[in-house]
mmCIF file of C-alpha atoms in Angstrom:
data_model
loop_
_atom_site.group_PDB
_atom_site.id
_atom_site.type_symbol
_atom_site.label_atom_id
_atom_site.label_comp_id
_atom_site.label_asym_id
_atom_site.label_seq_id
_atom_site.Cartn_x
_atom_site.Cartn_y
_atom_site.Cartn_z
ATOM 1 C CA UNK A 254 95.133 65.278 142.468
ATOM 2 C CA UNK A 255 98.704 65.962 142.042
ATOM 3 C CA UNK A 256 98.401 64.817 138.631
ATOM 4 C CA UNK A 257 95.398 67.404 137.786
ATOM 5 C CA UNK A 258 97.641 70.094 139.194
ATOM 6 C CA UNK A 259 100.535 69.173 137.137
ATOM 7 C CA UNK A 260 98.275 69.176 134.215
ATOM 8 C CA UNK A 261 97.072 72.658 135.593
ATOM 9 C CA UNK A 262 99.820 74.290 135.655
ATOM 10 C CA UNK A 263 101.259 72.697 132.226
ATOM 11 C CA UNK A 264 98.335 74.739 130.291
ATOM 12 C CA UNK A 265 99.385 77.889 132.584
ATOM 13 C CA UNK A 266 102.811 78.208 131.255
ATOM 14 C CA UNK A 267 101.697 76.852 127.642
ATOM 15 C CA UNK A 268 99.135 79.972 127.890
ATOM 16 C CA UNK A 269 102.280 82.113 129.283
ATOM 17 C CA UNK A 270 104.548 81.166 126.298
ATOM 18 C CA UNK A 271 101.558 81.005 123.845
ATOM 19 C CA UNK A 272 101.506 84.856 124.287
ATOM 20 C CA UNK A 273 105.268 85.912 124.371
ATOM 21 C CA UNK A 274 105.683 88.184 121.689
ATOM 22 C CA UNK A 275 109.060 87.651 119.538
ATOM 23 C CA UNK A 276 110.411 89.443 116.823
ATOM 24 C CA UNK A 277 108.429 89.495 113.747
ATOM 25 C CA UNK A 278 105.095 89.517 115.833
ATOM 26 C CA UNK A 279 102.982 92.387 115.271
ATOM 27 C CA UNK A 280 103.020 93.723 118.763
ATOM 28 C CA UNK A 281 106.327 92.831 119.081
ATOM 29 C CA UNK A 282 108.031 96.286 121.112
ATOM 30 C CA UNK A 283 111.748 96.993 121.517
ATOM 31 C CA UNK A 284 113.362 96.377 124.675
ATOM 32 C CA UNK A 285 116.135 99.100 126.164
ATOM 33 C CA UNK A 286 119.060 99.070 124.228
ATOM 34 C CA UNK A 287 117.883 97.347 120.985
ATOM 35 C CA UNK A 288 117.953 98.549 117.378
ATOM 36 C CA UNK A 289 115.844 97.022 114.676
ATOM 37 C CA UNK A 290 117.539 98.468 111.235
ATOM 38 C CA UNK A 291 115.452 97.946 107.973
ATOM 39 C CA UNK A 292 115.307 98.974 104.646
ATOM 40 C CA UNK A 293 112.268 98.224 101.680
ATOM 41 C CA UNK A 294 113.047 98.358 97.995
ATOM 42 C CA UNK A 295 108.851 98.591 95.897
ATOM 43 C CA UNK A 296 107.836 99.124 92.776
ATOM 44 C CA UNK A 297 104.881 101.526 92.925
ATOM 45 C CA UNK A 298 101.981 102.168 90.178
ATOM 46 C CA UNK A 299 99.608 104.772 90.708
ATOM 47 C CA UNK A 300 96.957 106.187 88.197
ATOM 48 C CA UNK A 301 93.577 108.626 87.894
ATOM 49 C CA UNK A 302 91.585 110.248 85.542
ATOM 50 C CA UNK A 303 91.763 114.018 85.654
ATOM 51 C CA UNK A 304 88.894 116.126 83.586
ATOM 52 C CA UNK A 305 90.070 118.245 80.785
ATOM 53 C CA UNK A 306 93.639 116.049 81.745
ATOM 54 C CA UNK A 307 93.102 112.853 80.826
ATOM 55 C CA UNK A 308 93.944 109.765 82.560
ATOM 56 C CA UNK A 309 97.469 110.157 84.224
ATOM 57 C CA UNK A 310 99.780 107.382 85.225
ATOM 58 C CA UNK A 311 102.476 107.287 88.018
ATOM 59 C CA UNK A 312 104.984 104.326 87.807
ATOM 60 C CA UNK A 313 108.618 103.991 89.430
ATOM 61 C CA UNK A 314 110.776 103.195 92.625
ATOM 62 C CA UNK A 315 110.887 102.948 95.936
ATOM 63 C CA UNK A 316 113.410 102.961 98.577
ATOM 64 C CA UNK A 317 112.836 103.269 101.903
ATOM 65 C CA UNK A 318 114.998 102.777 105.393
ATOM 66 C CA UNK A 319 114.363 102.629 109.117
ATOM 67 C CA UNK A 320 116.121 102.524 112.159
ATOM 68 C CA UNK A 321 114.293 102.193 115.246
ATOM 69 C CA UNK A 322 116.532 102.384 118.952
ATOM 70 C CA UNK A 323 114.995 100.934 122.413
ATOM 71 C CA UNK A 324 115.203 104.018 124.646
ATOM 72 C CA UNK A 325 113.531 102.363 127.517
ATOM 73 C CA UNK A 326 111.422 99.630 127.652
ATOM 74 C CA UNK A 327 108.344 100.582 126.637
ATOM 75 C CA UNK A 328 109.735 103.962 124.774
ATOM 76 C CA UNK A 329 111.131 104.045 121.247
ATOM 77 C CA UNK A 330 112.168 106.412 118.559
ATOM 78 C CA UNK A 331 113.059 105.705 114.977
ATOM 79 C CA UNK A 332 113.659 108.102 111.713
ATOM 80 C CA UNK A 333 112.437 107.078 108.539
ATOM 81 C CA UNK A 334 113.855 108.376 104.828
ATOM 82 C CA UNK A 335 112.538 107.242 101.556
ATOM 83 C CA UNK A 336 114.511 107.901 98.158
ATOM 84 C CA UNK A 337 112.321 108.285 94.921
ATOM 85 C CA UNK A 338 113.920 106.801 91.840
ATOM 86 C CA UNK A 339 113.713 107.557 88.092
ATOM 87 C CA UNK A 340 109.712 107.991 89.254
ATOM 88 C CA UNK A 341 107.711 108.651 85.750
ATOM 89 C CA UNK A 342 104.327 110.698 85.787
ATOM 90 C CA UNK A 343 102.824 110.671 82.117
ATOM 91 C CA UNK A 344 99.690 110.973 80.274
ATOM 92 C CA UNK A 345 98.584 107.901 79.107
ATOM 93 C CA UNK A 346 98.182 109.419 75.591
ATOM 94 C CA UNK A 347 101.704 109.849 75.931
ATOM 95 C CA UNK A 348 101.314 113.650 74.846
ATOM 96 C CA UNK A 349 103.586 114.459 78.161
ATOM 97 C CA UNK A 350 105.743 113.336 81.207
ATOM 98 C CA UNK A 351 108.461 114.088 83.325
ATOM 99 C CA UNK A 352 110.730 112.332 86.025
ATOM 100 C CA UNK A 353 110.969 112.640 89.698
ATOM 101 C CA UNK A 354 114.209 111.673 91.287
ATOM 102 C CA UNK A 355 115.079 112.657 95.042
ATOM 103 C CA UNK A 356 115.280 111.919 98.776
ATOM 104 C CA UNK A 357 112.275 112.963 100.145
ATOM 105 C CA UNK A 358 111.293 114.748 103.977
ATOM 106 C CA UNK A 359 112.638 112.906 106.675
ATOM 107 C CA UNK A 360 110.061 111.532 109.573
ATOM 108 C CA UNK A 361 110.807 111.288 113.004
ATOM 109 C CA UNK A 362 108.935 109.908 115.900
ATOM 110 C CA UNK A 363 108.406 107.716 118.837
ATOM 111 C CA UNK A 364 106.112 105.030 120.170
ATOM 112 C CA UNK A 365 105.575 104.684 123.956
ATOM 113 C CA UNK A 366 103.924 101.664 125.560
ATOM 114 C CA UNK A 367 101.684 102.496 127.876
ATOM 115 C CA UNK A 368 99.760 98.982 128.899
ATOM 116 C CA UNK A 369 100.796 95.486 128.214
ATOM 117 C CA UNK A 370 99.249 92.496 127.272
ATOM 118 C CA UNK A 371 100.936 90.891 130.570
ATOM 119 C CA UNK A 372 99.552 92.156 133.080
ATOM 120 C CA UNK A 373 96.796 94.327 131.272
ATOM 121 C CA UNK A 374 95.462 91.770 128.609
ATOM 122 C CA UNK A 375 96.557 93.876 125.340
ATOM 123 C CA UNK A 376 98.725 95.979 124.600
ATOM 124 C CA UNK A 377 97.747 99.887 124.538
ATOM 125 C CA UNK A 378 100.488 102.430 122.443
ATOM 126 C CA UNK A 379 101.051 106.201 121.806
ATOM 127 C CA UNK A 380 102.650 107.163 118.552
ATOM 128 C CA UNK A 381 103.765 110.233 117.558
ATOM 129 C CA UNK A 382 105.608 111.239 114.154
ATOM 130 C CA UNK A 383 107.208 114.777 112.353
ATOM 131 C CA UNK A 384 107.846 115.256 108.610
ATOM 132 C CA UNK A 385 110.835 117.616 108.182
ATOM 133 C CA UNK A 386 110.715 119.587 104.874
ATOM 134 C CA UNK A 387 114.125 120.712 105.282
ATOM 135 C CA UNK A 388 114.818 121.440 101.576
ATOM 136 C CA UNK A 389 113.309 123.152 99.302
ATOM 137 C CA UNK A 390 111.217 120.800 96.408
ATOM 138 C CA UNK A 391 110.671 121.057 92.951
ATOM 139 C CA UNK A 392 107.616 119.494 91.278
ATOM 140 C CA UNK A 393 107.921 118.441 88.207
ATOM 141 C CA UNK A 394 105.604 118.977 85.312
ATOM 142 C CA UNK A 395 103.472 117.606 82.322
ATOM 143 C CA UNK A 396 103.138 121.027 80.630
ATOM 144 C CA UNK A 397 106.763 122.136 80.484
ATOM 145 C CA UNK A 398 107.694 118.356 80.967
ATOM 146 C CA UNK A 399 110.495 119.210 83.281
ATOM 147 C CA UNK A 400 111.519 116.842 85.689
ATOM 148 C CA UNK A 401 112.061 117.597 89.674
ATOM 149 C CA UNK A 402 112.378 115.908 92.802
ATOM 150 C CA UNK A 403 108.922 116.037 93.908
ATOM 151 C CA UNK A 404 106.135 114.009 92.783
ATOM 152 C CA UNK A 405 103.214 116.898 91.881
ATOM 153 C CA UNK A 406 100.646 117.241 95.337
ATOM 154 C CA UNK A 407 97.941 116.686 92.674
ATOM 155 C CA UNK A 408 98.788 113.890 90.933
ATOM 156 C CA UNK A 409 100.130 111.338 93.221
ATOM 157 C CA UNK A 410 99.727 110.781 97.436
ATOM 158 C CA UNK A 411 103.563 110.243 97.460
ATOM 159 C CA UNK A 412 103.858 114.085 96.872
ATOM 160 C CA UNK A 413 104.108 115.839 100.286
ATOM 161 C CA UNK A 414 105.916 119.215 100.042
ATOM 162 C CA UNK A 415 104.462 120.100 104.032
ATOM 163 C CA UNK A 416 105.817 119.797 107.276
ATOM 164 C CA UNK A 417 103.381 117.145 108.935
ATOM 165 C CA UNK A 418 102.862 116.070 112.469
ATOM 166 C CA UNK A 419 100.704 112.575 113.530
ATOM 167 C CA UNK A 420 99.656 111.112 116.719
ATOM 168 C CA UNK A 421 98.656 108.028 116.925
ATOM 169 C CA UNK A 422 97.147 105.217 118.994
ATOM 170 C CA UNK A 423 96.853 101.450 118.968
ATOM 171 C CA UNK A 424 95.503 98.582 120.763
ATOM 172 C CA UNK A 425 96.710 94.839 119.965
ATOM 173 C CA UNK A 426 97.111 91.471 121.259
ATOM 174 C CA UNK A 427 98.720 88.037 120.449
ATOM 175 C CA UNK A 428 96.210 85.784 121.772
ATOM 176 C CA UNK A 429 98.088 82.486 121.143
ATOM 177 C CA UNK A 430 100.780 81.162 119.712
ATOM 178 C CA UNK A 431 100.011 81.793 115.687
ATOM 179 C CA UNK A 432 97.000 84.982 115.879
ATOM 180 C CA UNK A 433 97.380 88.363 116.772
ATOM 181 C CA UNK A 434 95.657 91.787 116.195
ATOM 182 C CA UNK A 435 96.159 95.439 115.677
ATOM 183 C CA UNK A 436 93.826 98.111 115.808
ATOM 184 C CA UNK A 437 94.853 102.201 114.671
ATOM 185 C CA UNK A 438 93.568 105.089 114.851
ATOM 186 C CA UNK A 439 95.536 108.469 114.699
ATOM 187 C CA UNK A 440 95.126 112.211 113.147
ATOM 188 C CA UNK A 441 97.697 114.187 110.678
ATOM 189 C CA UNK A 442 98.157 118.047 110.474
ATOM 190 C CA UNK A 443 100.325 119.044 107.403
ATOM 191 C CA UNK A 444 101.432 122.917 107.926
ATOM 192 C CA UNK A 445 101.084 125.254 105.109
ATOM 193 C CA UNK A 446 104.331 125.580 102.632
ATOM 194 C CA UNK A 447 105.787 126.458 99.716
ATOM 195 C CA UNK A 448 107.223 124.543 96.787
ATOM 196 C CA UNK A 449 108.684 125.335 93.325
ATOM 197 C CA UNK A 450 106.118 124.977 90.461
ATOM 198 C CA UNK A 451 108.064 123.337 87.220
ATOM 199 C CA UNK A 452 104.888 124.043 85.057
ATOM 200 C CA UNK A 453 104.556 127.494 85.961
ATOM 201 C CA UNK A 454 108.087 128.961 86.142
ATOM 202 C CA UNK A 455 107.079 130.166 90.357
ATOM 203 C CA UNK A 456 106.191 128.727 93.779
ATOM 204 C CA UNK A 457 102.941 127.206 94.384
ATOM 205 C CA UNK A 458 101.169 127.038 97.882
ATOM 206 C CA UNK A 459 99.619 124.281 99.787
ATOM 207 C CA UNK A 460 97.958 125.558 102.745
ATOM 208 C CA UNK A 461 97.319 123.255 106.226
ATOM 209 C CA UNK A 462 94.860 120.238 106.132
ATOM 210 C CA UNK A 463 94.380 117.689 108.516
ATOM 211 C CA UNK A 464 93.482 114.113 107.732
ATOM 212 C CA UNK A 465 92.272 111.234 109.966
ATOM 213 C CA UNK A 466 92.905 107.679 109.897
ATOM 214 C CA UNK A 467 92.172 104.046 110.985
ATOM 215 C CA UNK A 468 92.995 100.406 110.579
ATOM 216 C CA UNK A 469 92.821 97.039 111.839
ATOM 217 C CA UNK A 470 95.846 94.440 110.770
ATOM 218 C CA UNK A 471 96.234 90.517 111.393
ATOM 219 C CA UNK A 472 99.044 88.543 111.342
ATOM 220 C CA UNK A 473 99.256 84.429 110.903
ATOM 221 C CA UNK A 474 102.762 83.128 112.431
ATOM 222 C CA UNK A 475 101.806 78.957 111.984
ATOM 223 C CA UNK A 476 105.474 78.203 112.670
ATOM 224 C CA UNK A 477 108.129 80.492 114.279
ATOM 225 C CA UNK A 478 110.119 81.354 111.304
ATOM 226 C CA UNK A 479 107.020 82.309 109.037
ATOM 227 C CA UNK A 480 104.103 84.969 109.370
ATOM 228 C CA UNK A 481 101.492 86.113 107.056
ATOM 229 C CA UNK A 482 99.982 89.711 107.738
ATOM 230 C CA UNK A 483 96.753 90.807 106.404
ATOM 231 C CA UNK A 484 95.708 94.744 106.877
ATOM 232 C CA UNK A 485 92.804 97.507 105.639
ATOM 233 C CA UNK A 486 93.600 100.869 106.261
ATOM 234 C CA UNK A 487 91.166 104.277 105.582
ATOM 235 C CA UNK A 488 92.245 107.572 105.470
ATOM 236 C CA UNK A 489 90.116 110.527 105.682
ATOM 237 C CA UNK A 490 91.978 113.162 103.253
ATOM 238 C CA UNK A 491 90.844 116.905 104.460
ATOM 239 C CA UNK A 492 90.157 119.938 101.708
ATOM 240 C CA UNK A 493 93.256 121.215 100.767
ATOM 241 C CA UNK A 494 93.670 124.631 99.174
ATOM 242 C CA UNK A 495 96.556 125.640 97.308
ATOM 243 C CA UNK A 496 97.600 128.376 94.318
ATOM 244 C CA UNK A 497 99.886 127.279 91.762
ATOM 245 C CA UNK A 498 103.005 129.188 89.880
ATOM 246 C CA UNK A 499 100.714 131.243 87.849
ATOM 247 C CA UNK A 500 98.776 132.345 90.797
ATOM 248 C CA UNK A 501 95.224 130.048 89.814
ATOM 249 C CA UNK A 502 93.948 129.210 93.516
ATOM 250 C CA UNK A 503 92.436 125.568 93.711
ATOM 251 C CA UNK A 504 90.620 123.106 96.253
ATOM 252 C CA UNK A 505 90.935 119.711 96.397
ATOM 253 C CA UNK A 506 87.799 118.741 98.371
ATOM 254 C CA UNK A 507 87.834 115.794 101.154
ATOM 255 C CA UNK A 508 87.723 112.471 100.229
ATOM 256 C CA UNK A 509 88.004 108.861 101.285
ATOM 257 C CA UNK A 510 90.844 106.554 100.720
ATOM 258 C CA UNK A 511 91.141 102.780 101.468
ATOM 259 C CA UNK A 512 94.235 100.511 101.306
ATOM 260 C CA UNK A 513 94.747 96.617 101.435
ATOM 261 C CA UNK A 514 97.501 95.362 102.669
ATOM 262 C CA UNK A 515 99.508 91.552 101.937
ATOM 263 C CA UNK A 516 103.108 90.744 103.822
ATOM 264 C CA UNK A 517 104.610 87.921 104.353
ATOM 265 C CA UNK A 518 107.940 87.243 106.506
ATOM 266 C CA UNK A 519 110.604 84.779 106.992
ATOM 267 C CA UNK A 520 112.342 84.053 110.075
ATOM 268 C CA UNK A 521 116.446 83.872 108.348
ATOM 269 C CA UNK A 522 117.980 83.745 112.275
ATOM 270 C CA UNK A 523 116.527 84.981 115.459
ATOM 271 C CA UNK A 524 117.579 88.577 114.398
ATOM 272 C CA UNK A 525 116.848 88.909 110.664
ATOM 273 C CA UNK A 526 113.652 88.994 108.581
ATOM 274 C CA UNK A 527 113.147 88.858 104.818
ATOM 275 C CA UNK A 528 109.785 89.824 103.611
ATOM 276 C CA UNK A 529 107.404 90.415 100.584
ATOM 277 C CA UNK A 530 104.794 93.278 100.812
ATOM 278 C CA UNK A 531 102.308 93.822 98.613
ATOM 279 C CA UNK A 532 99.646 96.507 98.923
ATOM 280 C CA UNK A 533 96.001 98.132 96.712
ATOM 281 C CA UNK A 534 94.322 101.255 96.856
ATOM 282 C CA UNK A 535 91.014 101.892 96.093
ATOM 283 C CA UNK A 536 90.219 106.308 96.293
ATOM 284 C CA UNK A 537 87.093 107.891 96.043
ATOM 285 C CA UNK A 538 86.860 110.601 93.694
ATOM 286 C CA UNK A 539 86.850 114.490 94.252
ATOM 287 C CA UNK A 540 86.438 117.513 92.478
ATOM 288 C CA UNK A 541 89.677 119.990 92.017
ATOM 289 C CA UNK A 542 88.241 123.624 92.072
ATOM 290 C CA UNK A 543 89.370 126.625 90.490
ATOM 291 C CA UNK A 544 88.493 130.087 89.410
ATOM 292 C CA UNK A 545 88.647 129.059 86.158
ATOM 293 C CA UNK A 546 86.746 126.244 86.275
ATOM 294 C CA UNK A 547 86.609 123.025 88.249
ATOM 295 C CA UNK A 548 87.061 119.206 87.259
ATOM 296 C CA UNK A 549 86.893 115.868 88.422
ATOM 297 C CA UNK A 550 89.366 113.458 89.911
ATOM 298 C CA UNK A 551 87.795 109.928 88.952
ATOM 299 C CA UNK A 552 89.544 106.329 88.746
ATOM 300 C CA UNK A 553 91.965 107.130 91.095
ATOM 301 C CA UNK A 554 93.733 103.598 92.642
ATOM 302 C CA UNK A 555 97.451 102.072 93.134
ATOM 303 C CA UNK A 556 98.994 99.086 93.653
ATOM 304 C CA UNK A 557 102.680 98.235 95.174
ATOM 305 C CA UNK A 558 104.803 95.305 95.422
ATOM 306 C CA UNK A 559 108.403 94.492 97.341
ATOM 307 C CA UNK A 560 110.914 93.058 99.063
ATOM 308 C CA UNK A 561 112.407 94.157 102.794
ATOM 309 C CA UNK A 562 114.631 93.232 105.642
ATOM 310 C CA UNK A 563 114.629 93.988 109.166
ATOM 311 C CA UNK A 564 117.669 93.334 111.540
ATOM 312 C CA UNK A 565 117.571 93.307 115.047
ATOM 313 C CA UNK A 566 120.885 94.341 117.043
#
């Protein structure tokens, strides 16, 4: 008897520490008083084919940085930057292209915990994030082939001129020592603004959208100091109306996009992470409208590759 309840308990406590999350994990959540600093350095490719255009390609660098602070428990903020490098849009005919160098809008945001997997049996989270356009942008342009600091809104996803707000939630668990899940869902509202239009010589408008998104992400940790994420994500992209430089008013109409994600992490010391991401679009077409004419927005997909590290304080 004794015996079976030793055994009992034994497979309690396994169970317990089966489902501890640690650093690295996907659920893992800050604890008051921490800060988890990281920074990403990708290569990205993007490319479409754009009627009466051509097919356009977008190829060039990444850099991106986090810091993340423990307010309480089970509430955290972080701000996010991302620095675009020597990024170059062309026409695959070569016929045009121009660079894009710049820091881009700042995000800020926080996550609050609301249920754990403790006491609750997952884990249950509120998200909420702001893009800041607190400079003005310059797009650059094919035409005129002037560079700027802003990726054109038409020809890449990296392009965001907008103020943007997002909640989101999320539901999770680690259900043993090496498997876990997230699930996400969340909406984005991007505010109407202004930006300066290279190709026309005057400032174009993008007016508010609002997209919606989901995903579901897995993550393998076989041994403590290795994990292996896996992750599909769809986002529902809104219309979008806008007017360019030379005052021609366009709609992008809604669409679907879908992205894989790859990652895997290593363990370095019980506070620092190296990691590989990799990660492939596949977009659905669209039309772009016009008064003068629409066309279509075909072969659109991307693919991104790099290496991060995350440091815990």
């Amino acid at each position: 008897m004794k015996l079976l309840i030793g055994v009992m308990v034994l497979g309690f406590v396994s169970t317990a520490q089966a489902q501890d999350l640690k650093f690295g994990d996907l659920n893992y959540f800050l604890k008051s008083g921490q800060i988890n600093a990281g920074a990403d350095l990708s290569i990205g490719n993007e490319s479409l084919k754009r009627e009466n255009t051509g097919d356009v390609r977008v190829n060039g660098y990444f850099a991106d940085a986090k810091v993340a602070y423990g307010v309480l428990d089970n509430l955290t903020g972080f701000v996010k930057l991302q620095y675009q490098y020597e990024v170059d849009t062309e026409l695959k005919t070569g016929s045009g292209s121009f660079d894009t160098t710049g820091l881009q809008n700042p995000e800020f945001g926080a996550n609050y915990r609301l249920l754990n997997q403790s006491s609750f049996g997952y884990n249950v989270d509120f998200g909420a994030v702001v893009g800041l356009k607190l400079m003005d942008r310059k797009a650059g342009s094919l035409t005129t082939q002037e560079d700027g600091d802003l990726l054109d809104p038409a020809l890449s996803t990296r392009g965001e001129p907008r103020h943007k707000v997002e909640l989101n939630g999320r539901i999770g668990k680690k259900w043993n020592e090496a498997n876990e899940f997230s699930l996400l869902a969340g909406v984005i509202y991007h505010q109407e603004s202004e930006y300066e239009d290279k190709g026309n010589n005057g400032d174009a408008t993008i007016e508010s959208s609002l997209d919606f998104k989901a995903g579901g992400y897995y993550q393998y940790r076989p041994v403590n100091e290795f994990m292996l994420g896996l992750g599909l994500t769809g986002t529902y992209v809104g219309e979008t109306k806008g007017e360019n430089g030379a005052n021609v008013k366009a709609t992008a109409t809604s669409h679907l996009d879908f992205r894989a994600s790859f990652d895997a992490k290593y363990l370095v010391t019980e506070a620092l992470i190296v990691k590989f991401m990799m990660n492939q679009d596949r977009r659905s077409d669209y039309e772009f409208q016009t008064n003068s004419g629409d066309s279509n927005i075909e072969k659109r997909k991307s693919f991104n590759y790099g290496l991060g590290v995350d440091y815990l304080f």
